[in-house]
Coordinates of C-alpha atoms in Angstrom, one line a residue:
M752 CA 0.2 -0.1 0.0
R753 CA 1.3 3.1 -1.0
A754 CA 1.1 6.8 0.2
F755 CA -1.0 8.3 -2.4
I756 CA -4.5 8.6 -3.6
C757 CA -5.9 8.4 -7.7
G758 CA -8.7 9.1 -9.5
L759 CA -10.8 7.3 -12.5
K760 CA -11.4 8.3 -15.8
G761 CA -15.3 7.9 -15.7
P762 CA -18.4 5.5 -14.3
T763 CA -16.7 2.3 -14.6
L764 CA -13.5 0.7 -13.7
E765 CA -11.2 -0.3 -16.7
D766 CA -8.9 -2.8 -17.1
D767 CA -6.0 -0.6 -17.2
E768 CA -7.3 0.8 -14.1
R769 CA -8.0 -2.1 -12.6
A770 CA -4.1 -3.4 -13.4
F771 CA -3.1 0.2 -11.8
L772 CA -4.7 0.1 -8.8
R773 CA -3.6 -3.7 -8.3
D774 CA 0.0 -2.8 -8.8
A775 CA 0.7 0.4 -7.5
A776 CA -1.8 -0.4 -4.6
P777 CA -3.1 3.5 -4.0
W778 CA -4.6 4.1 -0.1
G779 CA -7.5 4.8 -1.6
V780 CA -9.2 6.4 -4.4
I781 CA -11.5 9.8 -5.4
L782 CA -14.1 10.2 -6.9
F783 CA -15.2 13.2 -8.7
R784 CA -18.8 14.1 -11.3
R785 CA -17.0 12.4 -14.2
N786 CA -17.6 9.0 -12.2
V787 CA -20.9 9.1 -10.9
D788 CA -24.1 8.3 -12.6
A789 CA -26.7 6.4 -10.5
P790 CA -26.3 4.8 -6.6
E791 CA -26.4 1.4 -7.9
Q792 CA -23.8 1.8 -10.2
I793 CA -21.6 3.8 -7.5
A794 CA -22.1 1.0 -5.1
R795 CA -20.7 -1.5 -7.8
L796 CA -17.9 0.8 -8.3
T797 CA -16.7 1.0 -5.1
A798 CA -17.0 -2.4 -4.5
E799 CA -14.9 -3.2 -7.9
I800 CA -11.9 -0.7 -6.6
R801 CA -11.9 -2.8 -3.4
D802 CA -11.9 -5.7 -5.1
A803 CA -8.8 -4.8 -7.2
L804 CA -7.5 -3.3 -4.4
G805 CA -8.1 -6.8 -2.3
R806 CA -8.7 -4.4 0.7
H807 CA -11.5 -2.1 2.1
A808 CA -9.8 0.9 0.9
P809 CA -11.2 4.7 1.7
V810 CA -13.2 5.8 -1.5
L811 CA -13.3 9.5 -1.1
V812 CA -15.3 12.5 -2.6
D813 CA -15.7 16.3 -2.5
Q814 CA -19.4 16.5 -1.3
E815 CA -19.7 19.8 0.1
G816 CA -22.7 21.5 -1.3
G817 CA -23.2 24.3 -3.6
R818 CA -20.9 24.3 -6.5
V819 CA -19.0 21.5 -5.5
Q820 CA -21.3 18.6 -5.3
R821 CA -20.3 15.2 -7.4
L822 CA -23.7 13.4 -6.2
G823 CA -26.2 15.7 -7.2
P824 CA -29.8 15.5 -8.9
P825 CA -31.9 13.8 -9.8
H826 CA -30.3 10.7 -7.9
W827 CA -29.2 12.7 -4.7
R828 CA -30.4 15.8 -3.0
A829 CA -28.7 19.5 -3.8
Y830 CA -27.1 20.0 -0.6
P831 CA -26.9 24.2 -0.3
A832 CA -23.5 26.1 -0.1
A833 CA -21.8 26.1 3.1
A834 CA -22.6 30.1 3.8
R835 CA -26.3 29.6 3.5
F836 CA -26.3 28.4 7.1
E837 CA -25.5 31.5 8.7
L838 CA -27.5 33.0 6.7
A839 CA -30.7 30.6 7.6
A840 CA -29.8 30.4 11.4
A841 CA -31.3 32.7 14.2
N842 CA -28.6 32.5 16.3
A843 CA -24.8 30.4 16.0
G844 CA -26.4 27.2 17.9
Q845 CA -29.0 26.9 14.7
A846 CA -26.2 27.5 12.5
E847 CA -24.1 24.8 14.0
R848 CA -27.1 22.4 14.3
L849 CA -28.3 23.1 10.5
A850 CA -24.2 21.8 9.5
W851 CA -24.5 18.8 11.5
L852 CA -28.0 17.8 9.7
G853 CA -26.8 18.9 6.4
A854 CA -23.3 16.9 6.7
R855 CA -25.3 13.9 8.6
L856 CA -27.4 13.7 5.3
I857 CA -24.7 13.5 3.1
A858 CA -22.9 11.0 5.4
H859 CA -26.0 8.9 4.5
D860 CA -26.4 9.3 1.5
L861 CA -22.4 8.5 0.9
R862 CA -22.3 5.4 3.2
S863 CA -25.4 3.8 1.2
V864 CA -22.8 3.7 -2.1
G865 CA -19.8 2.9 0.0
V866 CA -18.0 6.3 0.0
D867 CA -16.8 6.8 3.8
V868 CA -14.4 9.7 3.1
D869 CA -15.8 13.4 2.6
C870 CA -13.4 15.9 1.8
L871 CA -15.4 18.4 4.1
P872 CA -15.5 20.6 6.0
V873 CA -14.1 23.6 4.4
L874 CA -12.4 24.9 6.9
D875 CA -11.2 28.6 5.1
T876 CA -12.0 32.3 6.2
P877 CA -12.4 34.3 3.0
A878 CA -11.2 37.7 2.9
E879 CA -12.7 40.7 1.4
D880 CA -10.6 41.2 -1.4
S881 CA -9.8 37.3 -2.3
H882 CA -10.7 35.1 -5.4
S883 CA -14.0 33.7 -5.6
I884 CA -12.5 29.9 -5.3
I885 CA -13.6 29.9 -1.7
G886 CA -16.5 32.4 -1.4
D887 CA -19.8 30.9 -0.8
R888 CA -18.2 27.5 0.0
A889 CA -16.8 28.9 3.5
Y890 CA -19.0 29.1 6.8
S891 CA -18.3 32.5 7.4
R892 CA -15.9 35.5 7.2
D893 CA -15.6 35.2 10.8
P894 CA -12.3 32.8 12.2
A895 CA -14.3 31.6 15.5
R896 CA -17.7 31.3 13.2
V897 CA -16.2 29.1 10.6
A898 CA -13.9 26.9 13.0
A899 CA -17.4 26.1 15.4
I900 CA -19.9 25.5 12.0
G901 CA -17.3 23.3 10.4
R902 CA -16.5 21.7 13.5
A903 CA -20.4 20.6 13.3
A904 CA -20.0 19.4 10.2
A905 CA -17.3 17.1 10.7
E906 CA -19.5 15.6 13.7
G907 CA -22.2 15.3 11.4
L908 CA -20.0 13.4 8.9
M909 CA -18.5 11.2 11.6
A910 CA -22.0 9.9 13.4
G911 CA -22.7 8.8 9.9
G912 CA -19.5 6.6 9.5
V913 CA -17.8 9.0 7.5
A914 CA -14.0 10.7 8.2
P915 CA -14.0 14.1 7.5
V916 CA -11.0 15.9 5.5
M917 CA -10.8 19.6 7.0
K918 CA -9.3 21.9 4.1
H919 CA -7.2 23.5 2.8
I920 CA -4.9 23.4 5.6
P921 CA -3.4 26.3 6.9
G922 CA -5.8 28.5 4.8
H923 CA -6.8 29.0 1.0
G924 CA -9.2 32.1 2.2
R925 CA -7.0 35.2 1.8
A926 CA -5.8 34.0 -1.9
R927 CA -6.1 36.0 -4.6
A928 CA -6.1 33.2 -7.2
D929 CA -7.4 30.4 -8.0
S930 CA -4.9 27.5 -7.3
H931 CA -6.6 25.0 -9.8
L932 CA -5.2 28.0 -12.1
E933 CA -2.2 29.4 -10.4
L934 CA 0.1 29.9 -8.0
P935 CA -1.3 32.4 -5.2
V936 CA 0.8 34.2 -2.9
V937 CA -0.3 35.8 0.2
K938 CA 1.4 38.8 1.7
A939 CA 0.0 38.7 5.1
S940 CA 2.1 39.0 8.3
R941 CA 2.2 36.1 10.2
E942 CA 0.2 37.9 13.1
D943 CA -2.9 38.6 10.7
L944 CA -2.8 34.9 9.5
E945 CA -2.9 33.7 12.9
L946 CA -5.7 35.2 13.8
M947 CA -7.6 35.0 10.4
D948 CA -6.5 32.2 8.1
F949 CA -4.8 29.3 10.5
A950 CA -7.5 30.1 13.7
P951 CA -10.4 27.8 12.3
F952 CA -7.6 24.7 12.0
K953 CA -6.3 25.3 15.2
A954 CA -9.5 24.8 16.7
N955 CA -10.2 21.8 14.9
A956 CA -6.3 20.0 15.2
D957 CA -8.1 17.1 16.7
L958 CA -9.9 16.0 13.6
P959 CA -8.7 12.8 11.8
M960 CA -7.7 14.3 8.5
A961 CA -6.6 17.1 6.4
M962 CA -5.7 18.7 2.4
S963 CA -3.3 20.9 2.0
A964 CA -3.4 24.1 0.5
H965 CA -1.3 25.4 -2.8
V966 CA -0.6 28.7 -1.7
V967 CA 2.4 30.5 -0.3
Y968 CA 2.7 32.4 2.3
A969 CA 5.2 34.8 2.4
A970 CA 5.6 35.2 5.9
I971 CA 6.2 31.6 6.5
D972 CA 8.3 30.7 3.2
P973 CA 8.2 33.3 0.4
V974 CA 9.0 30.7 -2.2
T975 CA 7.2 27.5 -2.1
P976 CA 3.9 26.6 -2.0
G977 CA 2.4 25.2 1.5
T978 CA 1.9 21.7 -0.1
L979 CA 5.5 21.3 -0.7
S980 CA 6.9 23.7 2.2
K981 CA 8.8 22.1 4.9
A982 CA 8.2 25.4 7.0
V983 CA 4.8 25.6 6.4
I984 CA 4.3 21.9 7.4
G985 CA 6.3 21.7 10.0
D986 CA 6.1 25.2 12.1
I987 CA 2.6 25.7 10.6
V988 CA 0.3 23.0 10.6
R989 CA 2.1 20.5 12.7
G990 CA 3.6 23.2 15.2
H991 CA 1.2 26.0 16.0
A992 CA -1.5 24.5 14.4
G993 CA -1.5 21.1 16.3
F994 CA -2.8 18.9 13.8
D995 CA -1.1 15.4 14.3
G996 CA -3.9 13.7 11.9
L997 CA -3.3 12.2 8.4
L998 CA -2.0 15.1 6.0
M999 CA -2.8 14.7 2.1
T1000 CA -1.7 16.9 -0.9
D1001 CA -4.4 19.3 -2.7
D1002 CA -4.3 17.7 -6.1
L1003 CA -1.0 17.4 -7.8
S1004 CA -2.1 18.0 -11.1
M1005 CA -3.4 21.7 -9.9
K1006 CA -1.5 24.1 -12.0
A1007 CA -0.6 26.1 -9.0
L1008 CA 2.5 23.9 -8.7
S1009 CA 5.6 23.0 -11.1
G1010 CA 7.8 20.1 -11.4
S1011 CA 7.6 16.7 -13.1
F1012 CA 4.6 14.6 -10.7
R1013 CA 7.1 12.6 -9.5
Q1014 CA 9.1 15.4 -8.4
R1015 CA 5.9 16.8 -7.0
A1016 CA 5.0 13.9 -5.0
E1017 CA 8.4 13.7 -3.7
N1018 CA 8.7 17.0 -2.8
A1019 CA 5.5 17.0 -0.7
I1020 CA 6.6 13.9 0.9
G1021 CA 9.8 15.3 1.7
A1022 CA 7.9 18.2 3.2
G1023 CA 5.7 16.0 5.5
C1024 CA 2.7 15.7 3.8
D1025 CA 1.6 11.9 4.9
I1026 CA -0.1 11.0 1.3
V1027 CA -0.6 12.7 -1.9
L1028 CA -3.7 13.0 -4.1
H1029 CA -3.8 12.9 -7.9
C1030 CA -7.5 13.2 -9.1
N1031 CA -7.9 13.6 -13.4
G1032 CA -7.6 9.7 -14.0
D1033 CA -4.8 10.5 -16.1
L1034 CA -2.7 7.3 -15.5
A1035 CA 0.0 9.2 -17.7
E1036 CA 0.4 11.4 -15.0
A1037 CA -0.7 9.1 -12.1
R1038 CA 1.8 6.6 -12.6
P1039 CA 4.9 8.8 -12.1
V1040 CA 3.1 10.0 -8.9
A1041 CA 2.6 6.7 -7.7
E1042 CA 6.6 6.1 -8.3
G1043 CA 7.0 8.6 -6.3
A1044 CA 4.9 8.2 -2.9
P1045 CA 6.9 5.7 -1.1
A1046 CA 4.8 3.0 1.1
L1047 CA 2.7 4.1 3.6
A1048 CA 4.4 3.5 6.6
G1049 CA 5.7 4.7 10.4
K1050 CA 3.8 7.8 11.7
A1051 CA 1.9 8.0 8.2
L1052 CA 0.4 4.5 8.6
E1053 CA -0.4 5.3 12.4
R1054 CA -2.7 7.9 11.3
A1055 CA -4.1 6.8 8.1
E1056 CA -5.4 4.3 10.3
R1057 CA -6.6 5.8 13.5
A1058 CA -8.4 8.3 10.9
L1059 CA -10.3 5.3 9.8
E1060 CA -10.7 3.8 12.9
R1061 CA -13.2 6.9 14.3
V1062 CA -15.2 5.9 11.4
R1063 CA -15.5 2.4 11.0
R1064 CA -18.1 1.3 13.8
P1065 CA -21.7 0.6 13.9
V1066 CA -23.5 3.7 13.2
E1067 CA -26.3 4.7 15.5
F1068 CA -30.0 5.0 14.6
F1069 CA -31.0 8.3 12.5
D1070 CA -34.2 9.5 11.3
V1071 CA -33.6 10.4 7.7
G1072 CA -37.5 11.7 7.1
E1073 CA -37.3 13.6 10.4
A1074 CA -34.2 15.1 9.4
T1075 CA -34.8 15.7 6.2
R1076 CA -38.1 17.9 7.1
E1077 CA -36.3 19.9 9.7
F1078 CA -33.2 20.9 7.6
D1079 CA -36.1 21.7 4.2
A1080 CA -37.7 24.0 6.7
A1081 CA -35.0 25.8 8.1
M1082 CA -33.6 26.3 4.4
R1083 CA -36.5 27.3 2.7
A1084 CA -36.1 30.6 4.5
V1085 CA -33.1 31.6 2.2
A1086 CA -33.6 29.6 -1.1

């Protein structure tokens, strides 16, 4: 088992992908809209992934709601963007309740088709002049509210047997560029970063998994994006924020990063990431990523096992109908 996660090309597992999974042995697989058709199809695909790997490997998805929702209508409900919970709520407690309910309903959807990791909550705090790539994916513009509402969402996922991945540690909210397309450089002081950007992650440092940010924090490391920076991961993620869970990279195929795909993987692991992520399903890129990823061992393996232990237990009874009625009644106010 190697320290990477890969994507697939489409809604079925093709022969070359089956062989790749068997030979490269990724820790897990991540699904996107191109992989999603209907509930029966996803359940079959997740079973085939695990059969090819010969173990109950984690299957991940980005199911946030709003703009980032891989499972959607007509087979699944359209979940609201994160920012709507604060808008719909009469008080802080109700916003947290709605985030918990939404995430618990998402967990019900995901577990029923064999998906057991959701790349949620987004704990980025958007600044006024930042790029819209985060925008309404954030719970609030107040880092304390981001931390609290995001925590409720994470707890909702875990109650439903789905592991949360907080993102994008240590913070993408101040970036003025989309890291899918270019490398953002944040010039704020360390003091300002700690007060706004890093704070929600520090408050949730006990969560099991996190995804890195392809962002340069000039006050910490003026050259290297966080994903590849020993200073950012060691001093900020593991040090200041105190996160000791499983740290995965954001997608290595994003244009914020440069260099060969093997170099990207090796540099991320060398900087302190536990697992590297490659999403687009292009095996010509995924193979060198796999070659650059080491066997999952030592502290990284311990973190991976600990993360999944938190959700691989019997799920308590959950009244989906009642939860849906409560959630919908509250959200209709801001429809």
